[in-house]
Amino acid sequence: QVQLAASGGGSVQAGGSLRLSCAASRYTYVSGYMGGFRNMGWFRQAPGKKREGVAAKNNVGGTRYADSVKGRFTISEDNNKNTLYLQMNSLKPEDTAMYYCAADPYSDNVSLNPDDFGYWGQGTQVTVSS
């Protein structure tokens, strides 16, 4: 059974940093990027707002970031640990949201569209105060 476990959220002041982690179980018995997934991403959802893509990375090194986080957030992974990271620097109050990691085992496209991801973690809360 596929499981994605996100952690690392918390409360910080504006300008601070957090690193989120997402431990992924293996999708299939085929070894490879992140346990068999081909695209992984971070998403967030603030109260009353739609879920939005923050950053994504595929199995050949392609990355994509939302304009609002470019230059501040960095997505990376440790393939040996099947763990995805999101380093968040220079945090702003508008970054406050529940953050989710997601995985797609089918496509190499680096997508920020939540509809392209079939597997989701449970979310970790990030709160940035001014």
PDB file of C-alpha atoms in Angstrom:
ATOM      1  CA  GLN A   1       0.000   0.000   0.000  1.00  0.00           C
ATOM      2  CA  VAL A   2       1.349   3.378  -1.002  1.00  0.00           C
ATOM      3  CA  GLN A   3       1.932   5.777   1.871  1.00  0.00           C
ATOM      4  CA  LEU A   4       3.244   9.314   1.889  1.00  0.00           C
ATOM      5  CA  ALA A   5       4.037  10.770   5.294  1.00  0.00           C
ATOM      6  CA  ALA A   6       4.656  14.502   5.443  1.00  0.00           C
ATOM      7  CA  SER A   7       6.318  16.178   8.400  1.00  0.00           C
ATOM      8  CA  GLY A   8       8.285  19.247   9.385  1.00  0.00           C
ATOM      9  CA  GLY A   9       5.596  21.878   9.562  1.00  0.00           C
ATOM     10  CA  GLY A  10       5.403  24.377  12.377  1.00  0.00           C
ATOM     11  CA  SER A  11       5.019  28.001  13.346  1.00  0.00           C
ATOM     12  CA  VAL A  12       7.650  30.554  12.388  1.00  0.00           C
ATOM     13  CA  GLN A  13       7.937  34.293  12.071  1.00  0.00           C
ATOM     14  CA  ALA A  14       8.125  35.983   8.719  1.00  0.00           C
ATOM     15  CA  GLY A  15      11.589  35.645   7.236  1.00  0.00           C
ATOM     16  CA  GLY A  16      12.170  32.313   8.899  1.00  0.00           C
ATOM     17  CA  SER A  17      12.773  28.889   7.391  1.00  0.00           C
ATOM     18  CA  LEU A  18      11.315  25.411   7.568  1.00  0.00           C
ATOM     19  CA  ARG A  19      12.126  22.140   5.860  1.00  0.00           C
ATOM     20  CA  LEU A  20       9.317  19.769   5.078  1.00  0.00           C
ATOM     21  CA  SER A  21       9.903  16.062   4.550  1.00  0.00           C
ATOM     22  CA  CYS A  22       7.812  13.432   2.831  1.00  0.00           C
ATOM     23  CA  ALA A  23       8.665   9.776   3.290  1.00  0.00           C
ATOM     24  CA  ALA A  24       7.298   7.656   0.461  1.00  0.00           C
ATOM     25  CA  SER A  25       6.730   3.953   0.484  1.00  0.00           C
ATOM     26  CA  ARG A  26       7.655   2.088  -2.637  1.00  0.00           C
ATOM     27  CA  TYR A  27       5.022   2.166  -5.343  1.00  0.00           C
ATOM     28  CA  THR A  28       6.042  -1.075  -6.987  1.00  0.00           C
ATOM     29  CA  TYR A  29       8.780  -3.616  -6.690  1.00  0.00           C
ATOM     30  CA  VAL A  30      10.632  -1.847  -9.451  1.00  0.00           C
ATOM     31  CA  SER A  31      13.491   0.172  -8.065  1.00  0.00           C
ATOM     32  CA  GLY A  32      14.095   3.684  -9.220  1.00  0.00           C
ATOM     33  CA  TYR A  33      13.312   7.265  -8.415  1.00  0.00           C
ATOM     34  CA  MET A  34      11.524   7.632  -5.122  1.00  0.00           C
ATOM     35  CA  GLY A  35      10.462   4.015  -4.971  1.00  0.00           C
ATOM     36  CA  GLY A  36       8.969   3.907  -8.439  1.00  0.00           C
ATOM     37  CA  PHE A  37       7.185   7.230  -8.646  1.00  0.00           C
ATOM     38  CA  ARG A  38       7.898   9.366 -11.680  1.00  0.00           C
ATOM     39  CA  ASN A  39       6.800  12.763 -10.455  1.00  0.00           C
ATOM     40  CA  MET A  40       6.462  14.146  -6.954  1.00  0.00           C
ATOM     41  CA  GLY A  41       5.271  17.453  -5.697  1.00  0.00           C
ATOM     42  CA  TRP A  42       4.361  19.724  -2.845  1.00  0.00           C
ATOM     43  CA  PHE A  43       1.011  21.425  -2.657  1.00  0.00           C
ATOM     44  CA  ARG A  44      -0.667  23.697  -0.170  1.00  0.00           C
ATOM     45  CA  GLN A  45      -4.153  24.728   0.768  1.00  0.00           C
ATOM     46  CA  ALA A  46      -5.096  27.703   2.873  1.00  0.00           C
ATOM     47  CA  PRO A  47      -8.535  27.956   4.501  1.00  0.00           C
ATOM     48  CA  GLY A  48     -11.148  28.920   1.950  1.00  0.00           C
ATOM     49  CA  LYS A  49      -8.776  28.547  -0.965  1.00  0.00           C
ATOM     50  CA  LYS A  50      -8.176  25.925  -3.598  1.00  0.00           C
ATOM     51  CA  ARG A  51      -5.264  23.544  -3.331  1.00  0.00           C
ATOM     52  CA  GLU A  52      -2.330  24.898  -5.314  1.00  0.00           C
ATOM     53  CA  GLY A  53       0.933  23.463  -6.559  1.00  0.00           C
ATOM     54  CA  VAL A  54       4.073  24.775  -4.904  1.00  0.00           C
ATOM     55  CA  ALA A  55       6.927  22.721  -6.349  1.00  0.00           C
ATOM     56  CA  ALA A  56       7.361  19.505  -8.287  1.00  0.00           C
ATOM     57  CA  LYS A  57      10.242  17.322  -9.395  1.00  0.00           C
ATOM     58  CA  ASN A  58      10.378  14.380 -11.757  1.00  0.00           C
ATOM     59  CA  ASN A  59      12.617  11.372 -12.061  1.00  0.00           C
ATOM     60  CA  VAL A  60      14.986  12.977 -14.552  1.00  0.00           C
ATOM     61  CA  GLY A  61      15.705  16.092 -12.553  1.00  0.00           C
ATOM     62  CA  GLY A  62      13.117  18.434 -13.949  1.00  0.00           C
ATOM     63  CA  THR A  63      11.656  20.921 -11.498  1.00  0.00           C
ATOM     64  CA  ARG A  64       8.857  23.459 -11.486  1.00  0.00           C
ATOM     65  CA  TYR A  65       7.914  26.094  -8.948  1.00  0.00           C
ATOM     66  CA  ALA A  66       4.937  28.321  -8.453  1.00  0.00           C
ATOM     67  CA  ASP A  67       5.816  31.926  -9.204  1.00  0.00           C
ATOM     68  CA  SER A  68       5.012  32.894  -5.637  1.00  0.00           C
ATOM     69  CA  VAL A  69       7.786  30.706  -4.203  1.00  0.00           C
ATOM     70  CA  LYS A  70      10.514  30.958  -6.838  1.00  0.00           C
ATOM     71  CA  GLY A  71      13.823  31.883  -5.299  1.00  0.00           C
ATOM     72  CA  ARG A  72      12.602  31.041  -1.795  1.00  0.00           C
ATOM     73  CA  PHE A  73      11.627  27.359  -1.887  1.00  0.00           C
ATOM     74  CA  THR A  74      13.713  24.414  -3.093  1.00  0.00           C
ATOM     75  CA  ILE A  75      12.476  20.901  -3.787  1.00  0.00           C
ATOM     76  CA  SER A  76      14.896  18.010  -3.451  1.00  0.00           C
ATOM     77  CA  GLU A  77      14.988  14.367  -2.598  1.00  0.00           C
ATOM     78  CA  ASP A  78      17.099  11.641  -1.080  1.00  0.00           C
ATOM     79  CA  ASN A  79      16.398   8.728  -3.363  1.00  0.00           C
ATOM     80  CA  ASN A  80      18.134   6.280  -1.047  1.00  0.00           C
ATOM     81  CA  LYS A  81      15.670   7.179   1.683  1.00  0.00           C
ATOM     82  CA  ASN A  82      12.662   7.643  -0.616  1.00  0.00           C
ATOM     83  CA  THR A  83      12.212  11.045   0.989  1.00  0.00           C
ATOM     84  CA  LEU A  84      11.154  14.276  -0.671  1.00  0.00           C
ATOM     85  CA  TYR A  85      12.037  17.635   0.856  1.00  0.00           C
ATOM     86  CA  LEU A  86      10.844  21.198   0.560  1.00  0.00           C
ATOM     87  CA  GLN A  87      13.243  23.786   1.925  1.00  0.00           C
ATOM     88  CA  MET A  88      11.324  26.977   2.571  1.00  0.00           C
ATOM     89  CA  ASN A  89      13.253  30.180   3.202  1.00  0.00           C
ATOM     90  CA  SER A  90      12.172  33.791   3.615  1.00  0.00           C
ATOM     91  CA  LEU A  91       8.734  32.650   4.642  1.00  0.00           C
ATOM     92  CA  LYS A  92       5.853  35.097   4.390  1.00  0.00           C
ATOM     93  CA  PRO A  93       2.494  35.159   6.151  1.00  0.00           C
ATOM     94  CA  GLU A  94       0.843  34.299   2.831  1.00  0.00           C
ATOM     95  CA  ASP A  95       2.724  30.983   2.867  1.00  0.00           C
ATOM     96  CA  THR A  96       0.528  29.885   5.764  1.00  0.00           C
ATOM     97  CA  ALA A  97      -1.335  26.742   4.713  1.00  0.00           C
ATOM     98  CA  MET A  98      -1.584  23.007   5.080  1.00  0.00           C
ATOM     99  CA  TYR A  99       1.169  21.507   2.967  1.00  0.00           C
ATOM    100  CA  TYR A 100       0.785  18.161   1.245  1.00  0.00           C
ATOM    101  CA  CYS A 101       3.143  15.946  -0.678  1.00  0.00           C
ATOM    102  CA  ALA A 102       1.858  13.975  -3.622  1.00  0.00           C
ATOM    103  CA  ALA A 103       3.133  11.385  -6.053  1.00  0.00           C
ATOM    104  CA  ASP A 104       2.397  10.344  -9.596  1.00  0.00           C
ATOM    105  CA  PRO A 105       3.643   6.971 -10.836  1.00  0.00           C
ATOM    106  CA  TYR A 106       2.613   7.417 -14.457  1.00  0.00           C
ATOM    107  CA  SER A 107       3.876  10.616 -16.036  1.00  0.00           C
ATOM    108  CA  ASP A 108       7.272  12.274 -16.333  1.00  0.00           C
ATOM    109  CA  ASN A 109       5.657  15.667 -16.808  1.00  0.00           C
ATOM    110  CA  VAL A 110       6.602  18.050 -14.043  1.00  0.00           C
ATOM    111  CA  SER A 111       3.132  19.147 -13.108  1.00  0.00           C
ATOM    112  CA  LEU A 112       1.785  21.527 -10.495  1.00  0.00           C
ATOM    113  CA  ASN A 113      -1.777  20.472 -11.208  1.00  0.00           C
ATOM    114  CA  PRO A 114      -3.205  18.580  -8.226  1.00  0.00           C
ATOM    115  CA  ASP A 115      -5.425  16.570 -10.588  1.00  0.00           C
ATOM    116  CA  ASP A 116      -2.318  14.917 -12.040  1.00  0.00           C
ATOM    117  CA  PHE A 117      -1.393  13.281  -8.744  1.00  0.00           C
ATOM    118  CA  GLY A 118      -3.091  10.184  -7.460  1.00  0.00           C
ATOM    119  CA  TYR A 119      -1.326   9.633  -4.164  1.00  0.00           C
ATOM    120  CA  TRP A 120      -1.390  12.105  -1.299  1.00  0.00           C
ATOM    121  CA  GLY A 121       0.098  12.437   2.145  1.00  0.00           C
ATOM    122  CA  GLN A 122      -1.794  13.583   5.200  1.00  0.00           C
ATOM    123  CA  GLY A 123      -0.569  17.186   5.292  1.00  0.00           C
ATOM    124  CA  THR A 124       1.561  19.216   7.652  1.00  0.00           C
ATOM    125  CA  GLN A 125       0.599  22.700   8.852  1.00  0.00           C
ATOM    126  CA  VAL A 126       2.829  25.701   8.212  1.00  0.00           C
ATOM    127  CA  THR A 127       1.978  28.942   9.987  1.00  0.00           C
ATOM    128  CA  VAL A 128       3.943  32.124   9.357  1.00  0.00           C
ATOM    129  CA  SER A 129       3.304  35.096  11.600  1.00  0.00           C
ATOM    130  CA  SER A 130       4.122  38.697  10.755  1.00  0.00           C
TER     131      SER A 130
END
